[in-house]
């Protein structure tokens, strides 16, 4: 079963012809690869920030897959977000090595700080490969080490709450 | 003449400011070169200055300090670690796979060649596939991903299989907490992996390869892609590998945040563009792998050991190590450890030498309570077990596993009951859902552990937990469900008080170790 379920339904946007054409172009460009679906979804993510529900039939059509096949893959993997990204993203490691260095306290502080924020999205990740310098996390994609609650606060001081 | 300084571009170094240090050094007029990390992560950013004596290292350099560093202000303090190659922590290691990591610029093919690179591939191209496989078999090299399956046997299966196309897949989905050697090798010396995969292709008759690299490692993805481009440009990859007329194409595929895709069949499904659900085995991937074709699937460190095996011969590699664990292993010291990083050494070193000798105990300065060896599916071991030699069989006998060589250190503030609960919770979160013991068992496991810790019918629930662990161990399709009981049982065995249980009760219930904990492959099926 997918760990996070299908997720909330994306806010209904009218079918966007420009986006559909872009997604079709991405899929057509990569269709020749062996097993092209993940590369296509990553490329859509990179270009558009998330996978919209309307992208699914377009990709399915180009790759000659069923929509269920595509949706099944989109919903299986944590990376393929289905809602537009927020202005800032904080991802904190909650795996064992970072727990051993106090990562849960940082996560708890971050949860308190950004609860209900529409600008900052807090996510969890299980290992960023920075296990000797934890707690590790990424701030808008950049890897950071030794993220105590205080350091996290200092590094994100310029962000709107 | 401006000073030549080396600043690591490794993600761990960057995470503590290495890029800013490099910029500051450039601005101060130094010639900056970027290397991988030496693996002494507590010293990062570790800046090295070229001198007549060799490369002299300066630890924990901040951007504001670079002028002083170049002027020699740090030379007399403890921040100067002396000639890095002679630094005891590093000099005591035996670096084979990591010989070039941190030394050269990662994508400098000429430097790679100068330091012995491509010698293994060149020799492999003069041998028959059968002879190349024999070298690997003779070396005793076993899968470094965790299962410890002999690489030569796997390769021979693929070599003798008939098919229109065969594949070599590198499993670089290093999702286990406390492990980062795959990442550091790819970021620090990617050509070693490329060479190892090419040798595997030459040996088995494969023409296409994929590296399945996790999306959490963006630095590694960039470095490996650049290295592959360079390898193509220099004829190491492509239609005629080093002019041999043999074709080998290599591509990087990026994972998408699913832990289970580190399991080899799940990885193959993911490479095919599907949900990462594990496959039942048999058929084994060596015969029915990627797109149903014979496929070599090996971990980064397994494939990265291959160039040395071919360059120096299988016997030279087999001369290292102990028992049936031959060669070197790249151990990773992580978690609450004073001196964390990469320790490559022959098998047989004790756990205590690694944790206390290299690691220097905890970072917090408190006593070590436990270490978890081999990732989230590995056992928790107390200091009383620090005499254990790092050896696949010795660990299996102790109800533990070497796994991918990651060692996570915890101080005495750790709650082993909470960690056991976390093991089940993590399994529930990351299970692919294909088999019931893993999908349902993990959720029930969280509940049962909660009841034990909460004092609800404690003895009955201990029996139930043991029964659940046995079911997961024996009934799961892959090592995820099959090994999740290992941290749970070991935590309960060694730290029953953290479950509110007295030692006698836990012993009475624990019963016999499951089959998977005593078999040599750690429960993962080859």
XYZ file of C-alpha atoms in Angstrom:
687
model
C 0.000 0.000 0.000
C 1.267 3.501 -0.629
C 2.444 4.957 2.627
C 0.715 8.258 2.297
C -2.350 7.193 0.407
C -3.494 9.074 -2.634
C -3.129 12.367 -0.785
C -5.542 15.266 -0.839
C -7.223 15.973 -4.126
C -5.326 18.750 -5.838
C -7.202 21.987 -6.021
C -9.172 21.797 -9.192
C -7.498 23.855 -11.851
C -9.056 24.148 -15.255
C -7.395 21.947 -17.818
C -4.300 23.876 -18.731
C -3.471 23.475 -22.398
C -0.019 24.995 -22.069
C 0.907 22.685 -19.248
C -0.555 19.680 -21.048
C 1.564 20.467 -24.093
C 4.654 20.833 -21.937
C 4.045 17.536 -20.168
C 3.402 15.838 -23.482
C 6.669 17.216 -24.793
C 8.565 15.917 -21.758
C 7.020 12.473 -22.074
C 7.668 12.285 -25.814
C 11.284 13.304 -25.344
C 11.936 10.550 -22.814
C 9.626 7.878 -24.199
C 12.499 6.107 -25.910
C 14.240 5.236 -22.649
C 13.911 1.819 -21.117
C 11.343 2.129 -18.350
C 10.651 5.815 -19.019
C 7.934 6.512 -16.449
C 10.089 7.541 -13.477
C 12.371 9.766 -15.571
C 9.274 11.408 -17.067
C 7.729 12.043 -13.647
C 11.000 13.452 -12.323
C 11.211 15.771 -15.328
C 7.633 16.948 -14.783
C 8.455 17.567 -11.136
C 11.509 19.565 -12.075
C 9.730 21.664 -14.648
C 6.395 22.186 -12.918
C 7.068 21.534 -9.237
C 4.469 18.799 -8.849
C 2.475 16.210 -10.758
C -1.019 17.486 -11.446
C -3.839 14.971 -11.826
C -4.373 16.292 -15.343
C -0.810 15.258 -16.235
C -1.619 11.609 -15.644
C -3.716 10.912 -18.759
C -1.252 12.831 -20.919
C 1.689 10.759 -19.710
C -0.335 7.552 -19.961
C -1.235 8.366 -23.532
C 2.327 9.051 -24.649
C 3.817 6.019 -22.897
C 0.956 3.712 -23.866
C 0.134 2.910 -20.258
C -3.190 2.915 -18.463
C -3.979 5.903 -16.304
C -4.115 3.502 -13.367
C -0.549 2.415 -14.077
C 0.670 5.989 -14.014
C -1.372 7.006 -10.991
C -0.241 3.881 -9.168
C 3.369 4.879 -9.633
C 2.786 8.546 -8.781
C 1.100 7.588 -5.527
C 3.652 4.938 -4.549
C 6.681 7.204 -4.327
C 7.095 9.944 -1.744
C 8.855 12.262 -4.193
C 5.999 12.699 -6.618
C 4.049 15.394 -4.858
C 0.623 16.172 -6.240
C 0.108 19.667 -4.908
C 2.024 22.843 -5.755
C 5.112 23.322 -3.621
C 5.124 25.928 -0.886
C 7.483 28.911 -0.858
C 9.880 27.139 1.510
C 10.464 23.516 2.322
C 12.106 22.018 5.390
C 12.845 18.312 5.368
C 14.265 16.790 8.510
C 15.790 13.367 8.909
C 14.041 11.216 11.508
C 16.029 8.007 11.050
C 18.054 6.266 13.751
C 21.401 8.030 13.340
C 19.810 11.472 13.546
C 17.587 10.353 16.426
C 20.787 9.384 18.255
C 21.914 12.993 17.932
C 18.717 14.644 19.105
C 16.885 14.907 15.810
C 13.469 14.368 17.359
C 13.798 17.560 19.412
C 14.510 19.500 16.236
C 11.577 17.890 14.489
C 9.264 18.703 17.396
C 10.413 22.321 17.417
C 9.887 22.591 13.683
C 6.421 21.071 13.969
C 5.472 23.649 16.582
C 6.922 26.502 14.625
C 5.383 25.801 11.255
C 2.094 24.204 12.204
C -0.545 25.588 9.885
C 1.923 27.601 7.829
C 1.010 28.032 4.208
C 4.487 29.251 3.252
C 6.622 26.570 4.858
C 6.117 22.876 4.392
C 7.742 20.567 6.922
C 8.529 17.083 5.747
C 10.281 14.063 7.169
C 12.887 11.974 5.428
C 14.615 8.780 6.439
C 18.294 9.316 5.848
C 20.115 11.926 3.833
C 23.460 10.147 4.136
C 24.857 12.724 6.538
C 24.673 10.405 9.514
C 27.850 11.425 11.346
C 26.903 15.095 11.496
C 23.228 14.926 12.341
C 20.598 15.983 12.901
C 20.526 16.443 9.142
C 17.968 18.166 7.029
C 17.429 20.152 3.893
C 16.280 23.756 3.709
C 14.871 24.554 0.293
C 16.847 21.618 -1.033
C 20.224 22.499 0.490
C 21.726 19.954 2.871
C 22.527 21.082 6.407
C 24.150 19.383 9.393
C 23.930 19.651 13.184
C 20.429 21.066 13.030
C 19.603 21.808 16.619
C 16.357 23.718 17.160
C 18.403 26.887 17.660
C 20.399 26.435 14.477
C 17.278 25.710 12.482
C 15.740 28.868 13.866
C 18.821 30.902 12.942
C 19.064 29.503 9.429
C 15.426 30.225 8.646
C 15.176 33.546 10.449
C 14.598 35.415 7.199
C 11.592 33.347 6.187
C 8.095 34.697 6.526
C 6.122 32.798 9.089
C 52.720 31.609 -6.822
C 49.369 31.095 -5.205
C 48.832 28.343 -2.700
C 47.094 25.209 -3.934
C 44.375 24.197 -1.509
C 41.920 21.344 -1.536
C 38.383 21.749 -0.236
C 36.028 18.761 -0.261
C 32.925 18.934 -2.442
C 31.364 15.983 -0.629
C 27.789 16.608 0.492
C 28.680 16.157 4.169
C 31.451 18.750 3.881
C 29.152 21.070 1.962
C 26.527 20.678 4.685
C 28.950 22.278 7.150
C 30.020 25.078 4.855
C 32.696 23.760 2.497
C 31.367 25.681 -0.514
C 31.576 28.980 1.312
C 35.104 28.138 2.432
C 36.097 27.346 -1.145
C 34.673 30.652 -2.353
C 36.505 32.549 0.356
C 39.771 30.826 -0.517
C 39.335 31.645 -4.191
C 38.633 35.264 -3.290
C 41.784 35.282 -1.155
C 43.826 34.304 -4.193
C 44.365 30.610 -3.560
C 44.081 27.981 -6.282
C 41.193 25.854 -5.073
C 40.746 22.264 -6.082
C 37.800 20.171 -4.976
C 38.282 16.640 -3.717
C 35.918 14.136 -2.162
C 35.978 13.785 1.602
C 38.706 11.848 3.378
C 35.905 10.467 5.511
C 36.971 12.194 8.717
C 33.658 13.906 8.938
C 34.061 15.464 12.361
C 36.924 17.521 10.902
C 34.925 18.913 7.992
C 35.372 21.265 6.332
C 38.899 19.859 6.210
C 41.008 22.152 4.041
C 44.296 20.768 2.743
C 47.184 22.961 1.664
C 49.827 21.543 -0.658
C 53.314 21.783 0.854
C 56.663 20.131 0.259
C 55.835 17.715 3.083
C 52.544 16.733 1.477
C 48.995 17.978 1.887
C 48.617 19.565 5.315
C 45.106 19.593 6.748
C 43.215 22.214 8.732
C 40.051 21.131 10.477
C 36.667 22.852 10.786
C 37.656 25.852 8.733
C 35.188 28.726 8.575
C 35.089 31.203 5.664
C 36.234 34.063 7.923
C 39.390 32.167 8.799
C 40.835 31.605 5.350
C 43.116 34.646 5.320
C 44.621 33.545 8.596
C 44.908 29.983 7.359
C 46.836 31.070 4.271
C 49.056 33.291 6.422
C 49.955 30.343 8.625
C 48.065 31.516 11.717
C 46.524 28.072 12.278
C 49.777 26.125 11.863
C 50.597 25.777 15.545
C 47.153 25.122 16.953
C 45.271 21.861 17.256
C 43.225 22.800 14.221
C 46.199 21.834 12.067
C 46.173 18.051 11.745
C 49.512 17.810 9.964
C 50.084 15.854 6.787
C 46.687 14.270 6.189
C 48.057 11.004 4.795
C 49.940 10.488 8.059
C 47.027 11.356 10.321
C 46.748 8.293 12.576
C 42.989 7.846 12.169
C 43.505 7.580 8.416
C 46.917 5.904 8.390
C 45.583 3.023 10.518
C 43.018 2.136 7.868
C 43.470 -0.086 4.860
C 41.905 1.765 2.002
C 41.295 -0.303 -1.082
C 37.921 0.760 -2.475
C 38.383 4.198 -0.939
C 42.041 4.563 -1.954
C 41.374 7.590 -4.139
C 38.403 9.112 -2.324
C 39.363 12.491 -0.908
C 42.685 12.407 -2.705
C 41.846 13.273 -6.299
C 39.346 15.487 -8.011
C 36.373 13.142 -8.446
C 35.929 13.587 -12.184
C 39.598 13.898 -13.151
C 40.070 10.834 -15.347
C 43.805 11.470 -15.803
C 44.348 11.521 -12.043
C 42.251 8.377 -11.764
C 44.503 6.609 -14.256
C 47.643 7.896 -12.571
C 46.582 6.295 -9.322
C 45.929 2.869 -10.733
C 42.517 3.429 -12.271
C 41.467 1.398 -15.327
C 44.211 -1.186 -14.772
C 41.576 -3.711 -13.715
C 39.393 -3.069 -16.739
C 42.357 -3.199 -19.099
C 43.325 -6.583 -17.706
C 39.728 -7.849 -17.802
C 39.549 -7.026 -21.499
C 42.481 -9.373 -22.160
C 40.751 -12.266 -20.346
C 37.776 -14.421 -21.241
C 34.541 -13.754 -19.367
C 35.007 -17.057 -17.616
C 38.449 -16.027 -16.344
C 37.218 -12.652 -15.133
C 34.443 -14.334 -13.176
C 36.953 -16.819 -11.777
C 39.098 -13.972 -10.444
C 36.065 -12.512 -8.706
C 35.095 -15.913 -7.317
C 38.655 -16.535 -6.119
C 38.750 -13.154 -4.420
C 35.960 -14.296 -2.109
C 34.184 -10.983 -2.702
C 30.710 -11.017 -1.202
C 27.836 -8.622 -1.715
C 28.414 -5.508 0.332
C 24.792 -4.424 0.243
C 24.013 -6.534 3.258
C 23.217 -10.042 2.143
C 26.841 -11.081 1.642
C 26.120 -13.331 -1.326
C 29.273 -14.350 -3.242
C 29.610 -12.021 -6.224
C 31.388 -14.582 -8.400
C 28.532 -17.088 -8.169
C 26.001 -14.449 -9.153
C 28.154 -13.332 -12.085
C 28.667 -16.892 -13.279
C 24.898 -17.422 -13.327
C 24.459 -14.364 -15.507
C 27.438 -15.217 -17.709
C 26.144 -18.668 -18.576
C 22.551 -17.521 -19.124
C 21.364 -17.188 -22.728
C 19.576 -13.975 -23.633
C 19.296 -11.290 -26.298
C 20.420 -8.669 -23.812
C 21.852 -8.746 -20.296
C 22.098 -5.973 -17.738
C 24.341 -4.804 -14.931
C 22.489 -2.860 -12.271
C 24.139 -1.063 -9.428
C 22.061 -0.700 -6.335
C 22.907 2.752 -5.033
C 19.644 3.162 -3.147
C 21.514 3.560 0.100
C 18.528 4.151 2.335
C 19.790 2.626 5.561
C 20.294 5.138 8.303
C 23.916 5.264 9.377
C 25.290 4.378 5.966
C 26.840 6.846 3.554
C 29.767 5.002 1.980
C 28.011 4.539 -1.365
C 27.337 8.243 -1.502
C 30.878 9.191 -0.548
C 32.404 6.844 -3.062
C 30.207 8.111 -5.883
C 30.890 11.720 -4.933
C 34.596 11.158 -4.353
C 35.681 8.596 -6.947
C 32.885 7.763 -9.369
C 35.175 6.203 -11.983
C 35.843 3.290 -9.634
C 32.171 2.375 -9.773
C 31.993 2.904 -13.527
C 35.050 0.698 -13.995
C 33.652 -2.008 -11.711
C 30.358 -2.074 -13.596
C 32.134 -2.196 -16.924
C 34.192 -5.164 -15.739
C 30.971 -6.877 -14.645
C 29.544 -6.263 -18.110
C 32.654 -7.588 -19.838
C 32.613 -10.684 -17.637
C 28.964 -11.552 -18.064
C 28.303 -10.358 -21.599
C 26.034 -7.508 -20.532
C 25.710 -4.501 -22.796
C 23.675 -2.083 -20.725
C 23.939 -0.881 -17.176
C 21.969 1.270 -14.779
C 22.895 2.890 -11.509
C 19.795 3.254 -9.369
C 20.691 6.230 -7.228
C 18.412 7.699 -4.589
C 16.954 11.154 -5.048
C 18.121 12.123 -1.556
C 21.667 12.258 -2.966
C 21.609 15.166 -5.453
C 25.354 15.783 -5.196
C 26.099 12.170 -6.045
C 23.698 12.255 -8.986
C 25.449 15.302 -10.454
C 28.937 13.888 -9.959
C 28.111 10.482 -11.380
C 26.367 11.944 -14.432
C 29.388 14.132 -15.114
C 31.737 11.178 -14.689
C 29.687 9.053 -17.077
C 29.787 11.817 -19.694
C 33.564 11.999 -19.320
C 33.883 8.209 -19.507
C 31.929 8.260 -22.772
C 34.050 11.078 -24.140
C 37.211 9.085 -23.426
C 35.979 5.780 -24.751
C 35.730 4.054 -21.379
C 32.020 3.620 -22.035
C 30.139 3.344 -25.280
C 30.366 1.312 -28.416
C 33.944 0.175 -27.912
C 35.120 -0.012 -24.307
C 38.783 1.083 -24.338
C 38.952 0.163 -27.998
C 38.029 -3.471 -27.368
C 35.037 -3.479 -29.667
C 32.815 -4.407 -26.701
C 29.807 -2.188 -26.123
C 28.669 -1.019 -22.718
C 26.173 1.770 -22.102
C 25.610 3.158 -18.642
C 22.854 5.402 -17.326
C 21.847 6.848 -13.975
C 18.275 6.407 -12.822
C 17.025 8.391 -9.894
C 14.862 6.850 -7.186
C 11.854 8.621 -5.795
C 12.009 8.362 -2.042
C 10.945 4.769 -1.436
C 13.127 2.911 1.078
C 11.973 -0.455 -0.215
C 13.609 0.201 -3.584
C 16.909 -0.734 -1.954
C 15.616 -4.303 -2.084
C 16.917 -5.651 -5.347
C 13.692 -6.893 -6.939
C 11.840 -3.778 -5.893
C 14.655 -1.753 -7.442
C 14.255 -3.663 -10.690
C 10.521 -2.960 -10.722
C 11.260 0.707 -10.129
C 13.814 0.753 -12.959
C 11.130 -0.663 -15.200
C 8.913 2.266 -14.300
C 6.591 0.521 -11.910
C 5.629 0.695 -8.259
C 8.511 -0.568 -6.188
C 6.837 -3.766 -5.065
C 9.117 -6.698 -4.380
C 9.034 -9.803 -6.494
C 8.867 -13.317 -5.145
C 12.081 -15.271 -5.683
C 12.686 -17.539 -7.525
C 13.124 -16.698 -10.320
C 16.321 -14.983 -9.254
C 17.332 -11.700 -10.889
C 20.515 -13.286 -12.210
C 18.283 -15.239 -14.593
C 15.108 -13.181 -14.689
C 16.013 -9.651 -13.710
C 15.507 -6.292 -15.366
C 12.818 -6.615 -18.062
C 13.026 -10.350 -17.451
C 16.615 -10.573 -18.677
C 19.650 -11.961 -16.856
C 20.897 -9.184 -14.615
C 23.835 -8.626 -12.308
C 22.598 -6.656 -9.324
C 25.324 -5.538 -6.950
C 25.824 -2.807 -4.420
C 28.109 0.178 -5.053
C 30.806 -1.136 -2.733
C 30.760 -4.602 -4.249
C 31.265 -3.233 -7.743
C 33.844 -0.744 -6.512
C 35.961 -3.549 -5.063
C 36.113 -5.252 -8.456
C 38.716 -3.020 -10.197
C 41.266 -3.849 -7.490
C 40.393 -7.542 -7.665
C 41.122 -7.578 -11.388
C 44.150 -5.302 -11.217
C 45.935 -7.221 -8.473
C 44.326 -10.622 -8.896
C 41.699 -12.411 -6.855
C 44.291 -14.011 -4.607
C 45.586 -10.638 -3.398
C 42.089 -9.620 -2.340
C 41.403 -12.994 -0.737
C 44.560 -12.602 1.350
C 42.784 -9.850 3.296
C 40.116 -10.458 5.888
C 39.090 -13.329 8.094
C 37.178 -16.621 7.796
C 34.746 -16.463 4.909
C 34.695 -12.660 4.973
C 37.450 -11.742 2.558
C 38.869 -8.395 1.623
C 38.060 -5.083 3.221
C 34.826 -3.586 4.396
C 33.976 0.075 4.445
C 32.551 0.744 7.895
C 30.650 3.891 8.620
C 30.635 5.397 12.092
C 27.483 7.413 12.600
C 25.010 8.747 15.102
C 26.200 9.921 18.477
C 29.888 9.300 17.851
C 32.791 11.630 18.561
C 34.797 10.855 15.423
C 32.320 9.791 12.782
C 33.163 8.875 9.227
C 34.463 6.152 6.981
C 36.775 3.410 8.199
C 37.875 0.973 5.532
C 39.755 -1.940 6.998
C 40.124 -5.690 6.659
C 37.302 -7.809 8.012
C 38.014 -9.114 11.496
C 38.462 -5.830 13.344
C 36.333 -5.848 16.478
C 33.240 -3.759 16.963
C 34.873 -2.149 19.985
C 37.954 -1.079 18.041
C 35.676 0.678 15.604
C 33.376 2.345 18.124
C 35.905 3.204 20.821
C 39.212 3.150 18.933
C 38.228 4.970 15.776
C 34.974 6.513 16.940
C 36.242 7.742 20.290
C 32.961 6.958 22.037
C 29.980 9.256 21.957
C 29.851 12.839 20.737
C 27.854 13.788 23.815
C 30.592 12.461 26.111
C 28.117 10.183 27.881
C 28.622 6.397 28.053
C 27.740 4.296 25.018
C 24.527 2.396 25.656
C 24.179 0.549 22.378
C 25.187 0.493 18.768
C 23.029 -0.567 15.864
C 25.031 -2.358 13.213
C 23.872 -2.858 9.641
C 21.155 -0.269 9.263
C 17.560 -0.048 10.519
C 17.159 -3.810 10.104
C 20.289 -4.614 12.099
C 20.602 -5.574 15.741
C 21.167 -3.313 18.729
C 24.247 -4.464 20.593
C 25.456 -3.329 24.036
C 29.137 -2.589 24.823
C 29.338 -6.078 26.347
C 29.397 -7.365 22.759
C 32.179 -5.060 21.573
C 34.536 -8.042 21.351
C 32.671 -9.319 18.293
C 34.849 -9.419 15.184
C 33.389 -7.772 12.086
C 32.695 -10.917 10.119
C 29.484 -12.043 8.420
C 29.354 -15.402 10.196
C 30.376 -14.164 13.657
C 27.669 -11.522 13.516
C 25.044 -13.957 12.280
C 25.870 -16.272 15.170
C 25.351 -13.398 17.578
C 21.901 -12.741 16.113
C 23.127 -9.635 14.339
C 24.357 -8.679 10.892
C 27.197 -6.696 9.384
C 24.872 -5.439 6.662
C 26.244 -2.523 4.711
C 28.770 -1.742 7.444
C 26.942 1.131 9.091
C 27.354 1.515 12.845
C 25.063 3.920 14.673
C 26.142 4.839 18.184
C 23.697 5.753 20.955
C 24.494 7.179 24.371
C 22.757 6.266 27.616
C 19.851 8.588 26.945
C 18.585 6.153 24.317
C 15.325 4.331 24.978
C 15.681 0.891 23.404
C 11.951 0.254 23.698
C 11.241 3.373 21.695
C 13.788 2.302 19.076
C 12.142 -1.126 18.802
C 8.817 0.570 18.328
C 10.382 2.837 15.707
C 11.681 -0.211 13.808
C 8.137 -1.530 13.471
C 6.751 1.915 12.699
C 9.337 2.465 9.971
C 8.518 -0.928 8.462
C 4.826 -0.036 8.459
C 5.577 3.270 6.774
C 7.926 1.925 4.130
C 6.519 -1.543 3.460
C 5.684 -2.003 -0.206
C 2.516 -3.781 0.887
C 2.895 -6.862 -1.228
C 3.103 -9.439 1.561
C 0.946 -9.611 4.656
C 3.517 -10.325 7.394
C 5.318 -7.099 6.586
C 2.342 -4.896 5.739
C 0.085 -5.908 8.624
C 2.650 -7.382 10.988
C 4.539 -4.139 11.344
C 1.442 -2.200 12.349
C 0.448 -4.909 14.829
C 4.044 -4.838 16.061
C 3.783 -1.166 16.995
C 0.591 -1.888 18.912
C 1.987 -4.895 20.756
C 5.136 -3.023 21.768
C 2.963 -0.161 23.017
C 0.991 -2.592 25.154
C 4.153 -4.156 26.573
C 5.611 -0.766 27.392
C 2.281 0.344 28.790
C 2.118 -2.676 31.108
C -0.999 -4.150 29.506
C -0.967 -7.959 29.862
C 2.769 -7.779 29.575
C 3.661 -11.471 29.545
C 0.961 -12.452 27.097
C 1.990 -9.618 24.801
C 5.630 -10.650 24.971
C 4.605 -14.080 23.726
C 2.535 -12.440 21.027
C 5.426 -10.188 19.975
C 7.726 -13.184 19.717
C 5.144 -15.008 17.639
C 4.695 -11.973 15.403
C 8.454 -11.654 14.958
C 8.696 -15.318 13.970
C 5.896 -14.865 11.436
C 7.494 -11.791 9.911
C 10.913 -13.443 9.800
C 9.731 -16.607 8.136
C 6.782 -15.347 6.144
C 7.913 -12.093 4.552
C 8.822 -11.947 0.893
C 11.964 -9.903 1.383
C 14.460 -8.767 3.989
C 12.428 -5.728 5.011
C 9.696 -7.649 6.795
C 12.090 -10.520 7.383
C 14.643 -8.508 9.291
C 12.562 -5.866 11.061
C 12.313 -8.318 13.997
C 16.090 -8.192 14.385
C 16.315 -4.729 15.971
C 13.143 -5.464 17.936
C 14.335 -8.752 19.397
C 17.857 -7.518 20.080
C 16.553 -4.424 21.858
C 14.324 -6.620 23.992
C 17.094 -9.111 24.653
C 19.702 -6.598 25.732
C 17.556 -3.850 27.228
C 14.394 -5.476 28.624
C 14.159 -2.756 31.261
C 13.318 -0.256 28.506
C 10.192 -2.294 27.852
C 9.333 -2.440 31.535
C 10.273 -6.114 31.477
C 12.680 -7.872 33.824
C 15.503 -9.807 32.210
C 14.290 -13.265 33.243
C 10.891 -12.818 31.625
C 12.390 -11.632 28.352
C 14.760 -14.581 28.208
C 12.010 -17.078 28.896
C 9.899 -15.693 26.081
C 12.586 -14.969 23.506
C 13.111 -18.665 22.795
C 15.267 -19.667 19.923
C 16.763 -17.330 17.376
C 14.956 -17.442 14.073
C 16.483 -19.141 11.109
C 17.248 -15.903 9.333
C 19.321 -14.612 12.213
C 21.643 -17.585 12.068
C 21.922 -18.132 8.350
C 24.924 -16.645 6.643
C 23.012 -14.399 4.315
C 21.322 -12.425 7.051
C 17.901 -13.534 5.920
C 18.001 -11.924 2.502
C 17.543 -14.402 -0.271
C 20.118 -14.232 -3.022
